[in-house]
Coordinates of C-alpha atoms in Angstrom, one line a residue:
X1 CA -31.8 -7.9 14.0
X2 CA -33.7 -6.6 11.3
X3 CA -36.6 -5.3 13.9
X4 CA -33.7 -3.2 15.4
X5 CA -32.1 -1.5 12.4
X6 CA -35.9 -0.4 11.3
X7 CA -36.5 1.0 14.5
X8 CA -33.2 3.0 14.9
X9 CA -34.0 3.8 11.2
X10 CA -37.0 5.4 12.1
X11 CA -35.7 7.3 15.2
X12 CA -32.8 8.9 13.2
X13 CA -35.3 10.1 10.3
X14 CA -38.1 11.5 12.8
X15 CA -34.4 13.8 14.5
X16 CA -33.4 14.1 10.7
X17 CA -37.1 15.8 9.3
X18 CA -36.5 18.6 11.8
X19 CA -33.7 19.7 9.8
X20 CA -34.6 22.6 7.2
X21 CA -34.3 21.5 3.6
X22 CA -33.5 17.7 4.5
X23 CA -35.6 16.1 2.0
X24 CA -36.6 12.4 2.0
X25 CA -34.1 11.6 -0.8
X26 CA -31.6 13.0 0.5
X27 CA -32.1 11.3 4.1
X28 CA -32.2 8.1 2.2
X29 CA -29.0 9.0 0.1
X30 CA -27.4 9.7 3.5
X31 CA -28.2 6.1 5.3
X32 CA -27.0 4.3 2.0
X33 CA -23.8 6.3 2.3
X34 CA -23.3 5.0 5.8
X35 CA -24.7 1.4 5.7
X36 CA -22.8 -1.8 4.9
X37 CA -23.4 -5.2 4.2
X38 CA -24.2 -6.8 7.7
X39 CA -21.9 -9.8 8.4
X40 CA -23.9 -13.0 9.2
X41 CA -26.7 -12.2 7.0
X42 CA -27.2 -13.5 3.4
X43 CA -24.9 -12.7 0.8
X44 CA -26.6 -10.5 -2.2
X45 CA -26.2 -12.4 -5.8
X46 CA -23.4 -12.3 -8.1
X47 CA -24.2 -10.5 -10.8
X48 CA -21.5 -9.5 -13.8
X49 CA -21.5 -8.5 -17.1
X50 CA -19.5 -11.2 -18.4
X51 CA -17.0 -14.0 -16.9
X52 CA -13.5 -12.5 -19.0
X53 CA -11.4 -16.1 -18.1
X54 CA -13.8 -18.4 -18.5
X55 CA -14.1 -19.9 -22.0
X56 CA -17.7 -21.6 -21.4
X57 CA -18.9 -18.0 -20.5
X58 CA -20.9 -19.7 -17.5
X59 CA -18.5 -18.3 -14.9
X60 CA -17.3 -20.5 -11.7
X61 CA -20.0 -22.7 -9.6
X62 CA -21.9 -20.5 -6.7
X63 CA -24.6 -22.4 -5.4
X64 CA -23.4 -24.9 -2.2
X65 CA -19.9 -23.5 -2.6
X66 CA -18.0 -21.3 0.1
X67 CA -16.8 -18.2 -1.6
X68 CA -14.1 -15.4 -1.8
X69 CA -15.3 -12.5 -3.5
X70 CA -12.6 -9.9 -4.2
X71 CA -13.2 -6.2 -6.0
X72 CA -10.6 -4.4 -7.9
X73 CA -9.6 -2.8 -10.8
X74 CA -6.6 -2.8 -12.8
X75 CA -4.7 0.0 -12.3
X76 CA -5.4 0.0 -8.5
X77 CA -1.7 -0.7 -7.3
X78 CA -2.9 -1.5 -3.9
X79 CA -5.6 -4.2 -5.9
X80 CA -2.1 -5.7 -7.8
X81 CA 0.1 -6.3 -4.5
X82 CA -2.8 -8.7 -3.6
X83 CA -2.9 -10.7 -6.6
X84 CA -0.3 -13.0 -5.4
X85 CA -1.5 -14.0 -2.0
X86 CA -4.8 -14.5 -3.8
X87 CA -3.4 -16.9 -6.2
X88 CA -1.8 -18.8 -4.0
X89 CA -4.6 -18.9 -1.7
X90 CA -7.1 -20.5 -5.1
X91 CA -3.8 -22.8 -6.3
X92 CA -3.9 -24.4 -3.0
X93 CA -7.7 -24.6 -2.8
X94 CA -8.2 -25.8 -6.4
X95 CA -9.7 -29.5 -5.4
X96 CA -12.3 -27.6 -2.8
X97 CA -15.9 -26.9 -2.1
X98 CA -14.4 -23.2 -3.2
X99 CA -14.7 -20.6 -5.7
X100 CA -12.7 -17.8 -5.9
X101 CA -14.1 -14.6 -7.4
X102 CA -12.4 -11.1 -8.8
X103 CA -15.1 -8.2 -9.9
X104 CA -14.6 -5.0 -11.4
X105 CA -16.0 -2.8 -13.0
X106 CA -13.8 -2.2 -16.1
X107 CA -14.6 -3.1 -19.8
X108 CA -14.1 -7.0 -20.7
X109 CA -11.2 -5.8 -23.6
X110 CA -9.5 -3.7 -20.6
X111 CA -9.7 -6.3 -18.6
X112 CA -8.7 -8.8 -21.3
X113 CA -5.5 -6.9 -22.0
X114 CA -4.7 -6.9 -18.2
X115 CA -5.0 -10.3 -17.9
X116 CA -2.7 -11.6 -21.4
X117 CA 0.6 -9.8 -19.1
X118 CA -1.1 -10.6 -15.6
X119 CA -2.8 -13.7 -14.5
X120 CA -5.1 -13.8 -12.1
X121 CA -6.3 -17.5 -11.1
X122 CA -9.8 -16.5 -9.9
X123 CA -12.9 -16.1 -12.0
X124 CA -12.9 -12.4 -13.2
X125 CA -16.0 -10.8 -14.1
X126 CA -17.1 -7.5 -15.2
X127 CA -19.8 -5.4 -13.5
X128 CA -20.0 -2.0 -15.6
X129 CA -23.5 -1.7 -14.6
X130 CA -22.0 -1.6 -10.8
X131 CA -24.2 -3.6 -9.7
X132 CA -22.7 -6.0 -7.8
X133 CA -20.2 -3.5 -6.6
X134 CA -23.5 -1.2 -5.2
X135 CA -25.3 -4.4 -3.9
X136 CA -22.4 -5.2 -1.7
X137 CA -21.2 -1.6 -0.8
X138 CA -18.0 -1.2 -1.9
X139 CA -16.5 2.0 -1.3
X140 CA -12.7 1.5 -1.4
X141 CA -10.9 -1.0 -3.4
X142 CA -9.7 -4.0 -3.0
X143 CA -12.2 -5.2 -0.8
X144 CA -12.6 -9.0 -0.2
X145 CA -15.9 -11.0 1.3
X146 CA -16.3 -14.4 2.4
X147 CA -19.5 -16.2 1.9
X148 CA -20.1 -19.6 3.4
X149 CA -21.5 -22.5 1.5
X150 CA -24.9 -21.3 2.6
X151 CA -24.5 -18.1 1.1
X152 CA -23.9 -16.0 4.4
X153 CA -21.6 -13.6 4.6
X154 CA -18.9 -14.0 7.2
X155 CA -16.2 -11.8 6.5
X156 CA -15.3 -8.2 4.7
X157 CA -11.8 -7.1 4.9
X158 CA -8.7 -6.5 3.2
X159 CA -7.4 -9.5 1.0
X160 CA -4.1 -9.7 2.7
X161 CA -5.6 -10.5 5.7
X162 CA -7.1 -13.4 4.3
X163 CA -5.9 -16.8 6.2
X164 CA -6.0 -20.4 4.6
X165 CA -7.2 -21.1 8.7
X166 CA -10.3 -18.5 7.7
X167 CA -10.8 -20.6 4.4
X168 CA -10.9 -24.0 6.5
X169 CA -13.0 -22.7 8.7
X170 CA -15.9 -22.0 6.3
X171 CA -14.7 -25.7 5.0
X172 CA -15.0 -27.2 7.9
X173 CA -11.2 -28.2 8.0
X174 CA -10.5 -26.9 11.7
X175 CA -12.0 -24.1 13.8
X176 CA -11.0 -20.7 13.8
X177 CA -13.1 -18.6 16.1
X178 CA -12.5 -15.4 14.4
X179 CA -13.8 -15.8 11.3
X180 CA -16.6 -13.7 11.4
X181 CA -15.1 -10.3 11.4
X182 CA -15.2 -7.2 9.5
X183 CA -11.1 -6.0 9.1
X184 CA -11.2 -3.0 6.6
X185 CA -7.3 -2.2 6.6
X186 CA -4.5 -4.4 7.5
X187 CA -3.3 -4.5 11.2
X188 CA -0.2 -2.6 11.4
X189 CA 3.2 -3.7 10.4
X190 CA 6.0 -5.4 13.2
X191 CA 9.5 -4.8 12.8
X192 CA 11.4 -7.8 11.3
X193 CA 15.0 -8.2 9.8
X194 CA 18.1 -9.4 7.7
X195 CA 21.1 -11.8 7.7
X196 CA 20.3 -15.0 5.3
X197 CA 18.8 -15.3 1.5
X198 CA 14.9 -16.1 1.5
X199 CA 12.7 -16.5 -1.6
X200 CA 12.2 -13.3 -3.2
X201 CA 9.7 -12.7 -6.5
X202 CA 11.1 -10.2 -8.9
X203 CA 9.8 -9.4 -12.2
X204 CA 9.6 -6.9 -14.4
X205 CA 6.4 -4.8 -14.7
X206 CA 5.1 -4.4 -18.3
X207 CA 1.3 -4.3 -17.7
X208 CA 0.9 -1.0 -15.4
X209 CA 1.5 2.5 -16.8
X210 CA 0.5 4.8 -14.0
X211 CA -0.1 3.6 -11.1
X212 CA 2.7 2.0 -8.4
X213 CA 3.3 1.8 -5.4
X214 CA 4.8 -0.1 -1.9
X215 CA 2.8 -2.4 0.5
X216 CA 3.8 -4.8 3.4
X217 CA 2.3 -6.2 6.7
X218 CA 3.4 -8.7 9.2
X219 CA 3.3 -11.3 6.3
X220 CA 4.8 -10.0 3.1
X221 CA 6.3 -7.0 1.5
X222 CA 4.3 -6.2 -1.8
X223 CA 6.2 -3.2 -4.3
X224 CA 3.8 -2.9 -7.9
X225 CA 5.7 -0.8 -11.0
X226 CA 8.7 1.1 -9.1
X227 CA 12.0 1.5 -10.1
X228 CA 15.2 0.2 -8.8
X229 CA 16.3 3.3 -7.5
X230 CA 12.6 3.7 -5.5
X231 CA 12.5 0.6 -4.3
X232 CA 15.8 0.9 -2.2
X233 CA 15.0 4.2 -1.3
X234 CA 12.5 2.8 0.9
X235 CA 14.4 -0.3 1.9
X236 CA 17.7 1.4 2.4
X237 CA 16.1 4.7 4.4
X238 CA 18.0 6.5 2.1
X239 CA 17.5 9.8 0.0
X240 CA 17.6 8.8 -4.4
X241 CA 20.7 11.4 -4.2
X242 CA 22.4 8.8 -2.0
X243 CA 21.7 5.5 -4.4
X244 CA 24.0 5.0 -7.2
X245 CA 22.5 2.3 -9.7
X246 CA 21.8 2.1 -13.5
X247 CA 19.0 0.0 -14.0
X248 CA 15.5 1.7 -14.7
X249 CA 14.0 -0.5 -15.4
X250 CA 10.3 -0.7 -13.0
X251 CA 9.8 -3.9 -11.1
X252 CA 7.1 -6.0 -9.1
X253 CA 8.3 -7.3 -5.9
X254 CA 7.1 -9.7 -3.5
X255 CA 8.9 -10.9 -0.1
X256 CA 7.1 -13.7 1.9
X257 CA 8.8 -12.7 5.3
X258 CA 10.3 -15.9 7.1
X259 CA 8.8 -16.7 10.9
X260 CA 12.0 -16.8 11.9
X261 CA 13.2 -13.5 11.1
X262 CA 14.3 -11.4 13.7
X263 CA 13.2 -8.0 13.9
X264 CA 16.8 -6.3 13.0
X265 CA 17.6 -8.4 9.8
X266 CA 14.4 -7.5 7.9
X267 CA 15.2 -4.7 5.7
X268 CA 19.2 -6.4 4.7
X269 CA 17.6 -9.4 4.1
X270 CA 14.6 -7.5 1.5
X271 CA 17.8 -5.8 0.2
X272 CA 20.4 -8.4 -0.2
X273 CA 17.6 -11.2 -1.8
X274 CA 16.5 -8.3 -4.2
X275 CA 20.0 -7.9 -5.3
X276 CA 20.8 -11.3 -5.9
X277 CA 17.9 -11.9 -7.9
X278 CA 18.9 -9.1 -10.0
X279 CA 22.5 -10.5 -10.4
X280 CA 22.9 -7.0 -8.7
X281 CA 26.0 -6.1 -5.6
X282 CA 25.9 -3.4 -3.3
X283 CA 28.8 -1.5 -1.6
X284 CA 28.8 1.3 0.5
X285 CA 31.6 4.1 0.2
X286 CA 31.9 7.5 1.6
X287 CA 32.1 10.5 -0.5
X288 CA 33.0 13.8 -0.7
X289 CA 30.1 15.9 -2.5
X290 CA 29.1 19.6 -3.0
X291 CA 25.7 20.1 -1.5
X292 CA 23.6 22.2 1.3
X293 CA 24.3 22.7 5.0
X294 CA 20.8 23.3 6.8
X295 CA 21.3 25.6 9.9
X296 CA 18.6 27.7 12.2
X297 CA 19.4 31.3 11.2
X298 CA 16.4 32.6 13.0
X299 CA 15.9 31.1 16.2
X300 CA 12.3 32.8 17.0
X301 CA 11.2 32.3 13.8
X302 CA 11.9 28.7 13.8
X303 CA 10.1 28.7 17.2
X304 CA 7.3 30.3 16.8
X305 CA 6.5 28.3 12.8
X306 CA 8.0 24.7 12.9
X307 CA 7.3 24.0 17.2
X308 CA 4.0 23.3 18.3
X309 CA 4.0 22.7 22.2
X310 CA 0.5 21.8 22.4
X311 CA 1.0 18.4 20.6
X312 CA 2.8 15.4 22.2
X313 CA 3.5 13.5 19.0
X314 CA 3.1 9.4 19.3
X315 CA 3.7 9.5 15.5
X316 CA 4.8 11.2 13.0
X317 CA 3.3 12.1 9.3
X318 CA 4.2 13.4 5.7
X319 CA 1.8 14.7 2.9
X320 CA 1.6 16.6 -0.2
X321 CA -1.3 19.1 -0.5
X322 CA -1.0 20.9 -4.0
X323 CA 2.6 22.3 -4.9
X324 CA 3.5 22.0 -1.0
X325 CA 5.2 19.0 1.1
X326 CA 4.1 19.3 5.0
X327 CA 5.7 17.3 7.5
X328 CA 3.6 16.9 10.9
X329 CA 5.4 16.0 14.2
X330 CA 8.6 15.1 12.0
X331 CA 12.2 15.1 13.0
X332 CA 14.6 17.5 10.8
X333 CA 16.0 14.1 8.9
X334 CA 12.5 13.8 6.9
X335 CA 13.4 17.6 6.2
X336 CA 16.7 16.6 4.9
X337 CA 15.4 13.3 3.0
X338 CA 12.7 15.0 1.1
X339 CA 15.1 18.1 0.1
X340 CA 17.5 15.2 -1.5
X341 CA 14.6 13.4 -3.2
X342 CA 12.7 16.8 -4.5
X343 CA 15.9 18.4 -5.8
X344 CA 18.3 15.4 -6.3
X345 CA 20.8 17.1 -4.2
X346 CA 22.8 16.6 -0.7
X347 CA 22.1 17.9 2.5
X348 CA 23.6 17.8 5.8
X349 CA 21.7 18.8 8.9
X350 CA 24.3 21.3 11.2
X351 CA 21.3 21.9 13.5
X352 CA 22.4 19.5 15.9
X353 CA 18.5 19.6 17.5
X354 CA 16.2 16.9 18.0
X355 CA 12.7 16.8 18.2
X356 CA 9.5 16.6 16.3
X357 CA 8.7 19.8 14.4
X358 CA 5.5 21.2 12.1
X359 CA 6.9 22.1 8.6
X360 CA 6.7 22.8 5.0
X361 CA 7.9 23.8 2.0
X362 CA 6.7 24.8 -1.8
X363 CA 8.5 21.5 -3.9
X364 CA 8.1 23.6 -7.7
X365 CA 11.6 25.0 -7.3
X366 CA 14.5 24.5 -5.5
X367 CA 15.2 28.3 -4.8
X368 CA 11.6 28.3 -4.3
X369 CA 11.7 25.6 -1.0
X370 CA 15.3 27.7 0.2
X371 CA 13.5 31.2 0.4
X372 CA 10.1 29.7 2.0
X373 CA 12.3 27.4 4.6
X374 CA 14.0 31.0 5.3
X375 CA 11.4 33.0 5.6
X376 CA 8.8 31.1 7.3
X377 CA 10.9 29.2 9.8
X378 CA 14.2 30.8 9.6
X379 CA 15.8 27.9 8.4
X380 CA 19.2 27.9 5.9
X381 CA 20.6 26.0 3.6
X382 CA 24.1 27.7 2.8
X383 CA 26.5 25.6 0.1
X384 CA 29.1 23.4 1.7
X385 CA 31.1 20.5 1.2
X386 CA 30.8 17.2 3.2
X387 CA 30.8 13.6 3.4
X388 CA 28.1 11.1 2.2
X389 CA 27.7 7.6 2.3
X390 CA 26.6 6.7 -1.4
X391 CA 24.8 3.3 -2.0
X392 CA 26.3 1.6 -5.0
X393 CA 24.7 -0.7 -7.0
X394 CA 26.3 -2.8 -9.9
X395 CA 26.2 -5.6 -12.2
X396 CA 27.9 -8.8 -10.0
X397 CA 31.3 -10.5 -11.2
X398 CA 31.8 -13.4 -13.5
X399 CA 31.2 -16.5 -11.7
X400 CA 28.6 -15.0 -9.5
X401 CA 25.4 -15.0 -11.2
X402 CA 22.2 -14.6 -9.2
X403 CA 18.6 -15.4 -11.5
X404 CA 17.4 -13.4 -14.0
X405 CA 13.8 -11.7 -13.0

């Protein structure tokens, strides 16, 4: 194996040296870009700073054990949503032939701080040198590795697609012929759904000040330092406008999906164990409110801006590039949606068309997204008065207390 890569190494540098100005250096700097720690070869050492949790300062055992090496950092929401799964995985492996292992490169009294509001059951070292971090190649956080007992690596991937059948596996507990694999993202989410109570983590978030965020897979639903109102924005699939609720309080979330759930219960049943564990209710009630009717005032305008016929859209995406939003193969609702949540006001689509459409708008000013919409794409939005269905959240009766979070 290592014959090969030094052959194809040489190959690409002899096409590489006929470029003008390519130096060495820089050929060099480009394969270290590119390359990656190769599964099924040994595992570089474990180097670190210091061991933060570990009051002996000798860190965890290496040497004959199988491993989990994960890399983070503490404001890295993504990094947080994992901590759980993580933990559960090192509770339930405590008696093993195992060590689990969290590096980052942070300062041991950053890290310390994190840790007194946030506990993380691995062994957490620091690596400000990077050297570890370089050694093993990480370029995007968090990034998890698992080593066998014989120090080889066998598997690079997201954390949440860490199994406990992976972990026996390297432990000789049962075979799992997929092991060895290199999964950089997690595979793509499966509809689920709603109708029963299922356990539900909620707590408040008092250790993050920036960074947030929303997560889920087939498994779980991860949320890290959102607010209330946030949170069932995206479970609801409704606009902030639309949500009526008084807590601001910012909350971690975590939802162990049920096998058993059926694809059309999954978000009610995310909503309705959230708001119990709250001691929160919901009730849905129409409303009449002043807001915007969005019409096409300019039919060739709207053709020839928002409706590319030489895409045929399998999916649809949203962005923010600067001061603008751009929607990409989008139907008019995500128009309407982010309108409400920009501007915190209502919007009603009169268009009556369907369809995935190119569009975007300047989100500084409200006046400022009305004159572009008009201009570019010949799109209104003229004051009117309609009906809403608002989302109400509030406090639950005497007698029917939930759990505090």
């Amino acid at each position: 194996m290592k014959r090969l890569i030094l052959k194809q190494f040489q190959v690409a540098t002899d096409r590489l040296m006929h470029i003008p100005g390519l130096t060495i250096p820089l050929i060099l700097l480009l394969f270290k870009a590119i390359a990656q720690v190769a599964i099924g070869e040994k595992a570089p050492a474990i180097v670190v700073d210091t061991w933060v949790n570990h009051d002996d300062g000798d860190g965890p055992k290496t040497a004959g054990q199988v491993m989990v090496l994960d890399f983070w950092f503490t404001s890295c929401a993504p990094c947080i949503y994992t901590i759980p799964h993580l933990n559960d995985l090192t509770e339930a492996y405590k008696n093993d032939n195992i060590s689990f292992i969290a590096i980052t490169y942070e300062k041991e009294e950053d890290v310390s701080k994190f840790l007194s509001r946030k506990k993380i059951l691995a062994s957490v070292g620091t690596d400000t040198a990077y050297q570890t971090i370089n050694n093993y190649e990480v370029n995007a956080y968090p990034t998890t590795f698992l080593i066998d007992e014989n120090g080889i690596l066998k598997w690079r991937g997201h954390p949440s697609l860490l199994t406990s059948d992976m972990i026996d596996a390297l432990l000789h507990k049962k075979y799992y012929p997929q092991v060895m694999a290199d999964q950089q993202h997690p595979a793509p989410n499966k509809e689920l759904n709603t109708n029963h109570l299922y356990p539900i983590t909620v707590t408040k978030n008092n250790y993050m000040q920036v960074a947030s965020g929303i997560q889920y897979n087939t498994r779980e639903l991860s949320i890290a330092n959102q607010p209330l109102d946030k949170i069932l924005t995206f479970l609801l699939k409704k606009s902030k406008s639309r949500i009526s609720v008084a807590d601001q309080n910012r909350y971690d979330v975590r939802f162990k999906f049920p096998k058993n759930l059926p694809p059309n219960e999954k978000n009610p049943t995310k909503v309705r164990s959230l708001l119990y564990e709250l001691d929160y209710e919901l009730a849905l009630e129409q409303k009449e409110v002043s807001g915007y009717a969005l019409h096409i005032a300019n039919d060739s305008l709207f053709i020839r801006h928002a409706v590319d016929t030489t895409k045929a859209y399998s999916a649809s995406g949203t962005s923010t590039k600067g001061t603008y939003w751009q929607g990409n193969g989008v139907p008019l609702q995500d128009l309407v949606d982010e309108l409400e949540n920009r501007f915190q006001i209502f919007v009603t689509d009169r268009t009556n068309l369907n369809g995935y459409f190119e569009l975007k708008f300047p989100f500084k000013t409200f006046d400022g997204a009305k004159s572009y919409l008009l201009e570019q794409y010949g799109i209104s939005l003229t004051p009117d008065q309609f009906e809403v269905e608002i989302a109400q959240v509030t406090k639950k009766h005497d007698g029917e207390k939930g759990r505090e979070p």
